[in-house]
């Protein structure tokens, strides 16, 4: 079975600073990996996805993530944080092991931005 | 616009009552899913359906039931057997490997 682990339930950075949210995955087959963002009392919105093409994936709102097979990681970064980036972020992996297509989510990282 | 519609946004239930959460989609997706979200626990899969008239239990199906009589609709019933139903519930449809989410229903037991 596949799984993802998000390191750090809460990350706080200053406005304008680098954002780094960590995600490691476990998979016996080449995975599909995703980052989603959730604003308070809202559903999840797809930020970006990796589907075995380019290892550096660019998403919306200036975010990007790099797939590193040797490290089993898919960390999310943004060069300069903005106040509007404050939200909860979820890393996810698509489950290819079963006959049903399922997406497995990490426990989430809450990003706070200091003025 | 196409999307996933969940209703109501907020729902209050008395202990011992069943309650049904609505999820409708006009994306023409075959697969639909229900997740439960609790603080610090991410999203946990309750039930999913790959096709009309068929559905499977997820990781935390106890105390919940679903139906899939139409492609567009996948309602979730929280029964009195669910011991701790207060949570945020998210419905999603999946095309290929990408999930599209509704805005969620916050259920509170009073």
GROMACS .gro file of N, CA and C in nm, chain A residues 32 34 36 38 41-44 46 49 51 88 90 94 96 99-103 105-107, chain B residues 9-10 33 35 37 40-43 45 48 50 88 90 94 96-99 101-103 106:
model
  138
   32UNK      N    1   0.192   0.855  -0.839
   32UNK     CA    2   0.144   0.986  -0.875
   32UNK      C    3   0.134   1.064  -0.744
   34UNK      N    4   0.067   1.450  -0.532
   34UNK     CA    5  -0.011   1.572  -0.540
   34UNK      C    6   0.013   1.659  -0.417
   36UNK      N    7  -0.226   1.959  -0.231
   36UNK     CA    8  -0.352   2.031  -0.227
   36UNK      C    9  -0.345   2.139  -0.120
   38UNK      N   10  -0.593   2.392   0.137
   38UNK     CA   11  -0.726   2.408   0.193
   38UNK      C   12  -0.731   2.535   0.277
   41UNK      N   13  -1.262   2.614   0.633
   41UNK     CA   14  -1.400   2.575   0.602
   41UNK      C   15  -1.426   2.563   0.452
   42UNK      N   16  -1.324   2.527   0.379
   42UNK     CA   17  -1.337   2.508   0.235
   42UNK      C   18  -1.296   2.367   0.196
   43UNK      N   19  -1.325   2.331   0.071
   43UNK     CA   20  -1.273   2.207   0.018
   43UNK      C   21  -1.126   2.219  -0.017
   44UNK      N   22  -1.071   2.116  -0.079
   44UNK     CA   23  -0.930   2.115  -0.119
   44UNK      C   24  -0.917   2.157  -0.265
   46UNK      N   25  -0.640   2.168  -0.591
   46UNK     CA   26  -0.515   2.113  -0.639
   46UNK      C   27  -0.414   2.222  -0.667
   49UNK      N   28   0.068   1.853  -0.945
   49UNK     CA   29   0.073   1.707  -0.943
   49UNK      C   30   0.192   1.657  -1.023
   51UNK      N   31   0.315   1.325  -1.236
   51UNK     CA   32   0.264   1.201  -1.297
   51UNK      C   33   0.370   1.138  -1.386
   88UNK      N   34  -0.390   2.536   0.502
   88UNK     CA   35  -0.341   2.402   0.532
   88UNK      C   36  -0.308   2.333   0.400
   90UNK      N   37  -0.188   1.975   0.199
   90UNK     CA   38  -0.190   1.829   0.207
   90UNK      C   39  -0.112   1.769   0.091
   94UNK      N   40  -0.143   0.872  -0.519
   94UNK     CA   41  -0.248   0.791  -0.579
   94UNK      C   42  -0.215   0.645  -0.558
   96UNK      N   43  -0.213   0.286  -0.659
   96UNK     CA   44  -0.223   0.202  -0.778
   96UNK      C   45  -0.232   0.055  -0.743
   99UNK      N   46  -0.759  -0.224  -0.733
   99UNK     CA   47  -0.830  -0.207  -0.860
   99UNK      C   48  -0.902  -0.074  -0.866
  100UNK      N   49  -0.926  -0.015  -0.751
  100UNK     CA   50  -0.993   0.115  -0.746
  100UNK      C   51  -0.890   0.226  -0.739
  101UNK      N   52  -0.919   0.334  -0.803
  101UNK     CA   53  -0.831   0.449  -0.798
  101UNK      C   54  -0.860   0.527  -0.671
  102UNK      N   55  -0.767   0.529  -0.577
  102UNK     CA   56  -0.785   0.602  -0.452
  102UNK      C   57  -0.670   0.699  -0.434
  103UNK      N   58  -0.699   0.807  -0.364
  103UNK     CA   59  -0.596   0.904  -0.330
  103UNK      C   60  -0.579   0.903  -0.178
  105UNK      N   61  -0.413   1.066   0.156
  105UNK     CA   62  -0.367   1.197   0.199
  105UNK      C   63  -0.278   1.188   0.323
  106UNK      N   64  -0.184   1.282   0.331
  106UNK     CA   65  -0.108   1.300   0.453
  106UNK      C   66  -0.191   1.373   0.557
  107UNK      N   67  -0.132   1.393   0.673
  107UNK     CA   68  -0.207   1.452   0.785
  107UNK      C   69  -0.215   1.605   0.779
  124UNK      N   70  -2.399   2.338   0.431
  124UNK     CA   71  -2.263   2.372   0.470
  124UNK      C   72  -2.241   2.343   0.619
  125UNK      N   73  -2.345   2.369   0.699
  125UNK     CA   74  -2.339   2.340   0.843
  125UNK      C   75  -2.462   2.256   0.878
  148UNK      N   76  -1.623   0.997  -0.386
  148UNK     CA   77  -1.562   0.959  -0.261
  148UNK      C   78  -1.614   1.046  -0.147
  150UNK      N   79  -1.481   1.170   0.236
  150UNK     CA   80  -1.372   1.175   0.333
  150UNK      C   81  -1.422   1.244   0.459
  152UNK      N   82  -1.267   1.467   0.783
  152UNK     CA   83  -1.150   1.542   0.825
  152UNK      C   84  -1.162   1.582   0.969
  155UNK      N   85  -0.564   1.764   1.263
  155UNK     CA   86  -0.440   1.689   1.282
  155UNK      C   87  -0.440   1.548   1.227
  156UNK      N   88  -0.551   1.508   1.163
  156UNK     CA   89  -0.557   1.370   1.112
  156UNK      C   90  -0.571   1.363   0.962
  157UNK      N   91  -0.568   1.474   0.895
  157UNK     CA   92  -0.581   1.470   0.751
  157UNK      C   93  -0.718   1.421   0.708
  158UNK      N   94  -0.724   1.363   0.592
  158UNK     CA   95  -0.850   1.314   0.536
  158UNK      C   96  -0.851   1.162   0.542
  160UNK      N   97  -1.072   0.813   0.440
  160UNK     CA   98  -1.171   0.769   0.342
  160UNK      C   99  -1.281   0.690   0.411
  163UNK      N  100  -1.637   0.488  -0.104
  163UNK     CA  101  -1.618   0.535  -0.240
  163UNK      C  102  -1.699   0.450  -0.337
  165UNK      N  103  -1.717   0.357  -0.760
  165UNK     CA  104  -1.654   0.367  -0.891
  165UNK      C  105  -1.757   0.374  -1.003
  203UNK      N  106  -1.567   1.747   0.987
  203UNK     CA  107  -1.584   1.813   0.858
  203UNK      C  108  -1.584   1.704   0.752
  205UNK      N  109  -1.599   1.585   0.353
  205UNK     CA  110  -1.567   1.629   0.218
  205UNK      C  111  -1.603   1.523   0.116
  209UNK      N  112  -1.337   1.183  -0.874
  209UNK     CA  113  -1.201   1.162  -0.925
  209UNK      C  114  -1.207   1.124  -1.071
  211UNK      N  115  -0.948   1.001  -1.349
  211UNK     CA  116  -0.811   0.952  -1.359
  211UNK      C  117  -0.749   0.950  -1.220
  212UNK      N  118  -0.651   1.036  -1.198
  212UNK     CA  119  -0.587   1.043  -1.068
  212UNK      C  120  -0.607   1.179  -1.001
  213UNK      N  121  -0.688   1.264  -1.055
  213UNK     CA  122  -0.709   1.397  -0.998
  213UNK      C  123  -0.843   1.405  -0.929
  214UNK      N  124  -0.842   1.457  -0.806
  214UNK     CA  125  -0.963   1.470  -0.725
  214UNK      C  126  -1.016   1.613  -0.730
  216UNK      N  127  -1.295   1.853  -0.527
  216UNK     CA  128  -1.363   1.852  -0.399
  216UNK      C  129  -1.480   1.950  -0.394
  217UNK      N  130  -1.580   1.913  -0.313
  217UNK     CA  131  -1.683   2.007  -0.275
  217UNK      C  132  -1.633   2.096  -0.163
  218UNK      N  133  -1.719   2.187  -0.116
  218UNK     CA  134  -1.680   2.284  -0.015
  218UNK      C  135  -1.695   2.230   0.126
  221UNK      N  136  -1.990   2.078   0.761
  221UNK     CA  137  -1.945   2.064   0.899
  221UNK      C  138  -2.061   2.013   0.983
   0.00000   0.00000   0.00000
